[in-house]
Amino acid sequence: MANVFTYGSLMCADIMATVSGVSALSESALLRNYRRYAVLDEDYPALIAEAGAQAQGLLYRNISDEGLRRLDVFEGDYYQRCELVVALLDGCQVSAQTYVFRADYRHLIADWPWSFEHFLNVGKSNFENAYLGFQQLPSQG
């Protein structure tokens, strides 16, 4: 079982449940020295290392190996799963699996930050229409 830090579309409990295959409890968390940026022509963000920055997100606990496999498939080639340390609201530090945008694809990143509020108001329905084919994630043997 693993902790997973999410900072974009997976902060929506319904999307996270569809992708991971489970409904997991979450809590607010902060990842220091990383920032969320918009991805050009997409509704989801990129997470990249940036000294002094911070990315707000949610920590989901007890995600199974199958849930991680499903997340890996969903995140695709643009992201690399890394184990990073996030801070909880009470100040505790927790290790979590986090999907970081790969350097090979940095040319796809916009120069403005990604907004969760904008995603909820405008991008979520577009995202669900474009990406909810992940409800039928391929099996891996």
CSV table of N, CA and C in Angstrom, one decimal:
chain,number,residue,atom,x,y,z
A,1,MET,N,0.8,-1.2,0.0
A,1,MET,CA,0.0,0.0,0.0
A,1,MET,C,0.9,1.2,0.0
A,2,ALA,N,0.4,2.2,-0.7
A,2,ALA,CA,1.3,3.4,-0.9
A,2,ALA,C,0.4,4.7,-0.7
A,3,ASN,N,1.1,5.8,-0.3
A,3,ASN,CA,0.5,7.1,-0.3
A,3,ASN,C,0.8,7.7,-1.7
A,4,VAL,N,-0.2,8.5,-2.2
A,4,VAL,CA,-0.1,9.1,-3.5
A,4,VAL,C,-0.5,10.6,-3.3
A,5,PHE,N,0.4,11.5,-3.7
A,5,PHE,CA,0.2,12.9,-3.7
A,5,PHE,C,-0.3,13.3,-5.1
A,6,THR,N,-1.5,13.9,-5.1
A,6,THR,CA,-2.1,14.4,-6.3
A,6,THR,C,-2.2,15.9,-6.3
A,7,TYR,N,-2.1,16.5,-7.5
A,7,TYR,CA,-2.1,18.0,-7.5
A,7,TYR,C,-2.9,18.6,-8.7
A,8,GLY,N,-3.6,17.7,-9.4
A,8,GLY,CA,-4.3,18.1,-10.6
A,8,GLY,C,-5.7,17.5,-10.6
A,9,SER,N,-6.0,16.9,-11.8
A,9,SER,CA,-7.3,16.3,-12.0
A,9,SER,C,-7.6,15.2,-11.0
A,10,LEU,N,-6.6,14.5,-10.5
A,10,LEU,CA,-6.8,13.5,-9.5
A,10,LEU,C,-7.2,14.0,-8.1
A,11,MET,N,-7.2,15.3,-7.9
A,11,MET,CA,-7.7,15.9,-6.7
A,11,MET,C,-9.2,15.7,-6.6
A,12,CYS,N,-9.8,15.5,-7.7
A,12,CYS,CA,-11.3,15.3,-7.7
A,12,CYS,C,-11.5,13.8,-7.3
A,13,ALA,N,-12.2,13.6,-6.2
A,13,ALA,CA,-12.4,12.2,-5.7
A,13,ALA,C,-13.0,11.3,-6.7
A,14,ASP,N,-13.9,11.8,-7.5
A,14,ASP,CA,-14.6,10.9,-8.5
A,14,ASP,C,-13.6,10.5,-9.6
A,15,ILE,N,-12.8,11.4,-10.0
A,15,ILE,CA,-11.8,11.0,-11.0
A,15,ILE,C,-10.7,10.1,-10.4
A,16,MET,N,-10.3,10.3,-9.2
A,16,MET,CA,-9.3,9.5,-8.6
A,16,MET,C,-9.9,8.0,-8.4
A,17,ALA,N,-11.1,7.9,-8.0
A,17,ALA,CA,-11.8,6.6,-7.8
A,17,ALA,C,-11.9,5.9,-9.1
A,18,THR,N,-12.3,6.6,-10.2
A,18,THR,CA,-12.4,5.9,-11.5
A,18,THR,C,-11.0,5.4,-11.9
A,19,VAL,N,-10.0,6.3,-11.8
A,19,VAL,CA,-8.7,5.9,-12.3
A,19,VAL,C,-8.1,4.8,-11.4
A,20,SER,N,-8.1,4.9,-10.1
A,20,SER,CA,-7.4,4.0,-9.2
A,20,SER,C,-8.2,2.7,-9.0
A,21,GLY,N,-9.5,2.8,-9.2
A,21,GLY,CA,-10.4,1.7,-8.9
A,21,GLY,C,-10.8,1.6,-7.5
A,22,VAL,N,-10.5,2.5,-6.6
A,22,VAL,CA,-10.9,2.5,-5.2
A,22,VAL,C,-11.3,3.9,-4.8
A,23,SER,N,-12.1,4.0,-3.8
A,23,SER,CA,-12.4,5.3,-3.1
A,23,SER,C,-11.5,5.4,-1.9
A,24,ALA,N,-10.6,6.3,-1.9
A,24,ALA,CA,-9.6,6.4,-0.9
A,24,ALA,C,-9.8,7.7,-0.1
A,25,LEU,N,-9.5,7.7,1.1
A,25,LEU,CA,-9.6,9.0,1.9
A,25,LEU,C,-8.4,9.9,1.5
A,26,SER,N,-8.6,11.2,1.6
A,26,SER,CA,-7.6,12.1,1.2
A,26,SER,C,-7.5,13.2,2.3
A,27,GLU,N,-6.4,13.9,2.3
A,27,GLU,CA,-6.2,15.0,3.1
A,27,GLU,C,-5.3,16.0,2.4
A,28,SER,N,-5.4,17.3,2.8
A,28,SER,CA,-4.6,18.3,2.2
A,28,SER,C,-3.1,18.1,2.4
A,29,ALA,N,-2.3,18.4,1.4
A,29,ALA,CA,-0.9,18.3,1.6
A,29,ALA,C,-0.2,19.3,0.7
A,30,LEU,N,1.1,19.5,1.0
A,30,LEU,CA,1.9,20.5,0.3
A,30,LEU,C,3.2,19.9,-0.1
A,31,LEU,N,3.6,20.1,-1.4
A,31,LEU,CA,4.9,19.6,-1.9
A,31,LEU,C,5.8,20.9,-2.1
A,32,ARG,N,6.8,20.9,-1.4
A,32,ARG,CA,7.8,22.1,-1.5
A,32,ARG,C,8.8,21.9,-2.6
A,33,ASN,N,9.2,23.0,-3.2
A,33,ASN,CA,10.2,23.0,-4.3
A,33,ASN,C,9.7,22.4,-5.6
A,34,TYR,N,8.4,22.4,-5.7
A,34,TYR,CA,7.7,22.0,-7.0
A,34,TYR,C,6.6,23.0,-7.3
A,35,ARG,N,6.3,23.2,-8.6
A,35,ARG,CA,5.2,24.1,-9.0
A,35,ARG,C,4.3,23.4,-10.0
A,36,ARG,N,3.0,23.7,-10.0
A,36,ARG,CA,2.1,23.2,-11.1
A,36,ARG,C,2.1,24.2,-12.2
A,37,TYR,N,2.2,23.8,-13.4
A,37,TYR,CA,2.1,24.6,-14.6
A,37,TYR,C,1.0,24.0,-15.5
A,38,ALA,N,0.4,24.9,-16.3
A,38,ALA,CA,-0.6,24.4,-17.3
A,38,ALA,C,0.2,23.7,-18.4
A,39,VAL,N,-0.4,22.7,-19.0
A,39,VAL,CA,0.1,22.0,-20.2
A,39,VAL,C,-0.6,22.6,-21.4
A,40,LEU,N,0.2,23.0,-22.4
A,40,LEU,CA,-0.4,23.7,-23.6
A,40,LEU,C,-1.6,22.8,-24.2
A,41,ASP,N,-2.7,23.5,-24.4
A,41,ASP,CA,-3.9,22.8,-25.0
A,41,ASP,C,-4.4,21.6,-24.3
A,42,GLU,N,-4.2,21.6,-23.0
A,42,GLU,CA,-4.7,20.5,-22.1
A,42,GLU,C,-5.4,21.1,-20.9
A,43,ASP,N,-6.2,20.3,-20.2
A,43,ASP,CA,-6.8,20.7,-19.0
A,43,ASP,C,-6.1,20.2,-17.7
A,44,TYR,N,-5.1,19.4,-17.9
A,44,TYR,CA,-4.4,18.9,-16.7
A,44,TYR,C,-3.0,19.6,-16.5
A,45,PRO,N,-2.4,19.5,-15.4
A,45,PRO,CA,-1.2,20.3,-15.1
A,45,PRO,C,0.1,19.4,-15.3
A,46,ALA,N,1.2,20.1,-15.3
A,46,ALA,CA,2.5,19.5,-15.2
A,46,ALA,C,3.1,19.9,-13.8
A,47,LEU,N,3.8,19.0,-13.2
A,47,LEU,CA,4.5,19.3,-11.9
A,47,LEU,C,6.0,19.3,-12.2
A,48,ILE,N,6.7,20.4,-11.9
A,48,ILE,CA,8.1,20.4,-12.2
A,48,ILE,C,8.8,21.0,-11.0
A,49,ALA,N,10.1,20.5,-10.8
A,49,ALA,CA,10.9,21.0,-9.7
A,49,ALA,C,11.2,22.5,-9.9
A,50,GLU,N,11.1,23.3,-8.8
A,50,GLU,CA,11.4,24.7,-8.9
A,50,GLU,C,11.7,25.2,-7.4
A,51,ALA,N,12.9,25.5,-7.2
A,51,ALA,CA,13.4,25.9,-5.9
A,51,ALA,C,12.5,27.1,-5.3
A,52,GLY,N,12.1,26.9,-4.1
A,52,GLY,CA,11.3,27.9,-3.4
A,52,GLY,C,9.8,27.9,-3.7
A,53,ALA,N,9.4,27.1,-4.6
A,53,ALA,CA,8.0,27.0,-5.0
A,53,ALA,C,7.3,26.0,-4.0
A,54,GLN,N,6.0,25.9,-4.2
A,54,GLN,CA,5.2,24.9,-3.5
A,54,GLN,C,3.9,24.6,-4.3
A,55,ALA,N,3.5,23.3,-4.2
A,55,ALA,CA,2.3,22.9,-4.9
A,55,ALA,C,1.4,22.3,-3.9
A,56,GLN,N,0.2,22.8,-3.9
A,56,GLN,CA,-0.9,22.3,-3.0
A,56,GLN,C,-1.5,21.1,-3.7
A,57,GLY,N,-2.0,20.2,-2.9
A,57,GLY,CA,-2.6,19.0,-3.4
A,57,GLY,C,-3.3,18.2,-2.3
A,58,LEU,N,-3.6,16.9,-2.7
A,58,LEU,CA,-4.2,16.0,-1.8
A,58,LEU,C,-3.3,14.8,-1.7
A,59,LEU,N,-3.3,14.2,-0.5
A,59,LEU,CA,-2.6,13.0,-0.2
A,59,LEU,C,-3.6,11.9,0.0
A,60,TYR,N,-3.6,10.9,-0.9
A,60,TYR,CA,-4.5,9.7,-0.7
A,60,TYR,C,-3.6,8.6,-0.1
A,61,ARG,N,-4.2,7.9,0.9
A,61,ARG,CA,-3.5,6.9,1.6
A,61,ARG,C,-3.9,5.5,1.2
A,62,ASN,N,-3.0,4.6,1.4
A,62,ASN,CA,-3.3,3.1,1.2
A,62,ASN,C,-3.8,2.8,-0.2
A,63,ILE,N,-3.1,3.3,-1.2
A,63,ILE,CA,-3.4,2.9,-2.6
A,63,ILE,C,-2.7,1.6,-2.9
A,64,SER,N,-3.5,0.6,-3.4
A,64,SER,CA,-2.9,-0.7,-3.6
A,64,SER,C,-2.0,-0.7,-4.8
A,65,ASP,N,-1.2,-1.8,-5.0
A,65,ASP,CA,-0.4,-2.0,-6.1
A,65,ASP,C,-1.2,-1.9,-7.4
A,66,GLU,N,-2.4,-2.5,-7.4
A,66,GLU,CA,-3.2,-2.5,-8.6
A,66,GLU,C,-3.6,-1.0,-8.9
A,67,GLY,N,-3.9,-0.3,-7.8
A,67,GLY,CA,-4.3,1.2,-8.0
A,67,GLY,C,-3.1,1.9,-8.6
A,68,LEU,N,-1.9,1.7,-8.1
A,68,LEU,CA,-0.7,2.3,-8.6
A,68,LEU,C,-0.5,1.9,-10.1
A,69,ARG,N,-0.7,0.7,-10.4
A,69,ARG,CA,-0.6,0.3,-11.8
A,69,ARG,C,-1.6,1.0,-12.7
A,70,ARG,N,-2.8,1.1,-12.2
A,70,ARG,CA,-3.8,1.9,-13.0
A,70,ARG,C,-3.4,3.4,-13.1
A,71,LEU,N,-2.9,3.9,-12.1
A,71,LEU,CA,-2.4,5.3,-12.1
A,71,LEU,C,-1.3,5.5,-13.1
A,72,ASP,N,-0.4,4.5,-13.1
A,72,ASP,CA,0.8,4.6,-14.1
A,72,ASP,C,0.2,4.6,-15.5
A,73,VAL,N,-0.7,3.7,-15.8
A,73,VAL,CA,-1.3,3.7,-17.1
A,73,VAL,C,-2.0,5.0,-17.5
A,74,PHE,N,-2.7,5.5,-16.6
A,74,PHE,CA,-3.5,6.8,-16.8
A,74,PHE,C,-2.5,7.9,-17.0
A,75,GLU,N,-1.4,8.0,-16.3
A,75,GLU,CA,-0.5,9.1,-16.4
A,75,GLU,C,0.3,9.1,-17.7
A,76,GLY,N,0.6,7.9,-18.2
A,76,GLY,CA,1.2,7.8,-19.5
A,76,GLY,C,2.7,8.2,-19.5
A,77,ASP,N,3.2,8.5,-20.7
A,77,ASP,CA,4.6,8.7,-20.9
A,77,ASP,C,5.1,10.1,-20.5
A,78,TYR,N,4.2,11.1,-20.3
A,78,TYR,CA,4.6,12.4,-19.9
A,78,TYR,C,5.1,12.5,-18.5
A,79,TYR,N,4.7,11.5,-17.7
A,79,TYR,CA,5.0,11.6,-16.2
A,79,TYR,C,5.8,10.4,-15.7
A,80,GLN,N,6.6,10.7,-14.7
A,80,GLN,CA,7.4,9.7,-14.1
A,80,GLN,C,7.0,9.7,-12.6
A,81,ARG,N,6.7,8.5,-12.1
A,81,ARG,CA,6.3,8.3,-10.7
A,81,ARG,C,7.6,8.3,-9.9
A,82,CYS,N,7.6,9.2,-8.9
A,82,CYS,CA,8.7,9.4,-8.0
A,82,CYS,C,8.2,9.4,-6.5
A,83,GLU,N,9.1,9.0,-5.6
A,83,GLU,CA,8.7,9.1,-4.2
A,83,GLU,C,9.3,10.4,-3.7
A,84,LEU,N,8.4,11.2,-3.2
A,84,LEU,CA,8.8,12.5,-2.7
A,84,LEU,C,8.2,12.7,-1.3
A,85,VAL,N,8.6,13.7,-0.5
A,85,VAL,CA,8.1,14.0,0.8
A,85,VAL,C,7.2,15.2,0.7
A,86,VAL,N,6.0,15.0,1.3
A,86,VAL,CA,5.0,16.1,1.3
A,86,VAL,C,4.7,16.4,2.8
A,87,ALA,N,4.2,17.6,3.0
A,87,ALA,CA,3.9,18.1,4.3
A,87,ALA,C,2.4,18.2,4.5
A,88,LEU,N,1.9,17.6,5.6
A,88,LEU,CA,0.5,17.7,5.9
A,88,LEU,C,0.2,19.0,6.7
A,89,LEU,N,-1.1,19.3,6.9
A,89,LEU,CA,-1.4,20.5,7.5
A,89,LEU,C,-0.9,20.6,9.0
A,90,ASP,N,-0.8,19.4,9.6
A,90,ASP,CA,-0.3,19.4,11.0
A,90,ASP,C,1.2,19.5,11.1
A,91,GLY,N,1.9,19.6,9.9
A,91,GLY,CA,3.4,19.7,9.9
A,91,GLY,C,4.1,18.4,9.7
A,92,CYS,N,3.4,17.3,9.8
A,92,CYS,CA,4.0,16.0,9.6
A,92,CYS,C,4.5,15.9,8.2
A,93,GLN,N,5.6,15.2,8.0
A,93,GLN,CA,6.2,14.9,6.7
A,93,GLN,C,5.9,13.4,6.3
A,94,VAL,N,5.4,13.2,5.1
A,94,VAL,CA,5.0,11.8,4.7
A,94,VAL,C,5.6,11.6,3.3
A,95,SER,N,6.1,10.4,3.1
A,95,SER,CA,6.5,10.0,1.8
A,95,SER,C,5.3,9.6,0.9
A,96,ALA,N,5.4,10.0,-0.3
A,96,ALA,CA,4.3,9.7,-1.2
A,96,ALA,C,4.7,9.6,-2.7
A,97,GLN,N,4.1,8.7,-3.4
A,97,GLN,CA,4.3,8.5,-4.8
A,97,GLN,C,3.7,9.8,-5.5
A,98,THR,N,4.4,10.4,-6.4
A,98,THR,CA,4.0,11.6,-7.1
A,98,THR,C,4.4,11.5,-8.5
A,99,TYR,N,3.5,12.0,-9.4
A,99,TYR,CA,3.8,12.0,-10.8
A,99,TYR,C,4.4,13.3,-11.3
A,100,VAL,N,5.7,13.3,-11.7
A,100,VAL,CA,6.4,14.5,-12.1
A,100,VAL,C,6.5,14.5,-13.6
A,101,PHE,N,6.3,15.7,-14.2
A,101,PHE,CA,6.4,15.8,-15.7
A,101,PHE,C,7.9,15.6,-16.1
A,102,ARG,N,8.0,14.7,-17.1
A,102,ARG,CA,9.4,14.4,-17.6
A,102,ARG,C,10.0,15.5,-18.4
A,103,ALA,N,11.3,15.7,-18.2
A,103,ALA,CA,12.0,16.8,-18.8
A,103,ALA,C,11.9,16.7,-20.3
A,104,ASP,N,11.8,15.5,-20.9
A,104,ASP,CA,11.7,15.3,-22.4
A,104,ASP,C,10.5,16.1,-23.0
A,105,TYR,N,9.5,16.4,-22.1
A,105,TYR,CA,8.3,17.0,-22.6
A,105,TYR,C,8.1,18.4,-22.1
A,106,ARG,N,9.1,19.0,-21.6
A,106,ARG,CA,9.0,20.4,-21.1
A,106,ARG,C,8.5,21.4,-22.1
A,107,HIS,N,8.8,21.1,-23.4
A,107,HIS,CA,8.3,22.0,-24.4
A,107,HIS,C,6.8,22.1,-24.5
A,108,LEU,N,6.1,21.2,-23.8
A,108,LEU,CA,4.6,21.2,-23.8
A,108,LEU,C,4.0,22.1,-22.6
A,109,ILE,N,4.9,22.5,-21.8
A,109,ILE,CA,4.5,23.3,-20.6
A,109,ILE,C,4.3,24.8,-20.9
A,110,ALA,N,3.2,25.3,-20.5
A,110,ALA,CA,2.9,26.7,-20.6
A,110,ALA,C,3.7,27.5,-19.6
A,111,ASP,N,3.8,28.8,-19.8
A,111,ASP,CA,4.6,29.6,-18.8
A,111,ASP,C,3.7,30.2,-17.7
A,112,TRP,N,2.5,29.7,-17.5
A,112,TRP,CA,1.6,30.2,-16.5
A,112,TRP,C,1.2,29.0,-15.6
A,113,PRO,N,0.9,29.3,-14.3
A,113,PRO,CA,0.5,28.3,-13.4
A,113,PRO,C,-0.9,27.7,-13.7
A,114,TRP,N,-1.1,26.4,-13.4
A,114,TRP,CA,-2.3,25.7,-13.5
A,114,TRP,C,-3.2,26.0,-12.3
A,115,SER,N,-4.5,26.2,-12.5
A,115,SER,CA,-5.4,26.5,-11.5
A,115,SER,C,-6.4,25.4,-11.3
A,116,PHE,N,-6.5,24.9,-10.1
A,116,PHE,CA,-7.5,23.9,-9.8
A,116,PHE,C,-8.9,24.5,-9.8
A,117,GLU,N,-9.1,25.7,-9.4
A,117,GLU,CA,-10.4,26.4,-9.4
A,117,GLU,C,-10.9,26.5,-10.9
A,118,HIS,N,-10.0,26.9,-11.8
A,118,HIS,CA,-10.3,27.0,-13.2
A,118,HIS,C,-10.7,25.6,-13.7
A,119,PHE,N,-9.9,24.6,-13.3
A,119,PHE,CA,-10.2,23.2,-13.8
A,119,PHE,C,-11.6,22.9,-13.4
A,120,LEU,N,-12.0,23.1,-12.1
A,120,LEU,CA,-13.3,22.7,-11.6
A,120,LEU,C,-14.4,23.5,-12.4
A,121,ASN,N,-14.2,24.8,-12.7
A,121,ASN,CA,-15.2,25.6,-13.3
A,121,ASN,C,-15.3,25.4,-14.8
A,122,VAL,N,-14.2,25.1,-15.5
A,122,VAL,CA,-14.2,25.1,-16.9
A,122,VAL,C,-13.6,23.8,-17.5
A,123,GLY,N,-12.5,23.3,-16.9
A,123,GLY,CA,-11.8,22.2,-17.6
A,123,GLY,C,-12.3,20.8,-17.2
A,124,LYS,N,-13.0,20.6,-16.1
A,124,LYS,CA,-13.3,19.3,-15.7
A,124,LYS,C,-14.2,18.6,-16.7
A,125,SER,N,-15.2,19.2,-17.1
A,125,SER,CA,-16.1,18.6,-18.1
A,125,SER,C,-15.4,18.2,-19.4
A,126,ASN,N,-14.6,19.1,-19.8
A,126,ASN,CA,-13.8,18.8,-21.0
A,126,ASN,C,-12.9,17.6,-20.8
A,127,PHE,N,-12.2,17.6,-19.6
A,127,PHE,CA,-11.3,16.6,-19.3
A,127,PHE,C,-12.0,15.2,-19.2
A,128,GLU,N,-13.2,15.2,-18.6
A,128,GLU,CA,-13.9,13.9,-18.5
A,128,GLU,C,-14.4,13.4,-19.8
A,129,ASN,N,-14.8,14.3,-20.7
A,129,ASN,CA,-15.2,13.9,-22.0
A,129,ASN,C,-14.0,13.4,-22.8
A,130,ALA,N,-12.9,14.0,-22.6
A,130,ALA,CA,-11.7,13.6,-23.4
A,130,ALA,C,-11.0,12.3,-22.8
A,131,TYR,N,-11.0,12.2,-21.5
A,131,TYR,CA,-10.2,11.2,-20.9
A,131,TYR,C,-10.9,10.1,-20.1
A,132,LEU,N,-12.2,10.1,-20.0
A,132,LEU,CA,-12.8,9.1,-19.1
A,132,LEU,C,-12.9,7.7,-19.8
A,133,GLY,N,-12.2,7.6,-21.0
A,133,GLY,CA,-12.0,6.3,-21.5
A,133,GLY,C,-11.1,5.4,-20.6
A,134,PHE,N,-10.5,6.1,-19.6
A,134,PHE,CA,-9.7,5.4,-18.7
A,134,PHE,C,-10.5,4.5,-17.7
A,135,GLN,N,-11.8,4.6,-17.8
A,135,GLN,CA,-12.7,3.7,-17.0
A,135,GLN,C,-12.5,2.2,-17.5
A,136,GLN,N,-12.0,2.1,-18.7
A,136,GLN,CA,-11.7,0.8,-19.2
A,136,GLN,C,-10.1,0.6,-19.4
A,137,LEU,N,-9.4,0.9,-18.4
A,137,LEU,CA,-8.0,0.8,-18.4
A,137,LEU,C,-7.5,-0.6,-18.8
A,138,PRO,N,-6.5,-0.7,-19.7
A,138,PRO,CA,-6.1,-2.0,-20.2
A,138,PRO,C,-5.5,-2.8,-19.0
A,139,SER,N,-5.7,-4.1,-19.1
A,139,SER,CA,-5.1,-5.0,-18.1
A,139,SER,C,-3.7,-5.2,-18.4
A,140,GLN,N,-2.8,-5.4,-17.4
A,140,GLN,CA,-1.5,-5.8,-17.6
A,140,GLN,C,-1.2,-7.1,-16.9
A,141,GLY,N,-0.6,-8.1,-17.5
A,141,GLY,CA,-0.5,-9.3,-16.9
A,141,GLY,C,0.8,-9.6,-16.3
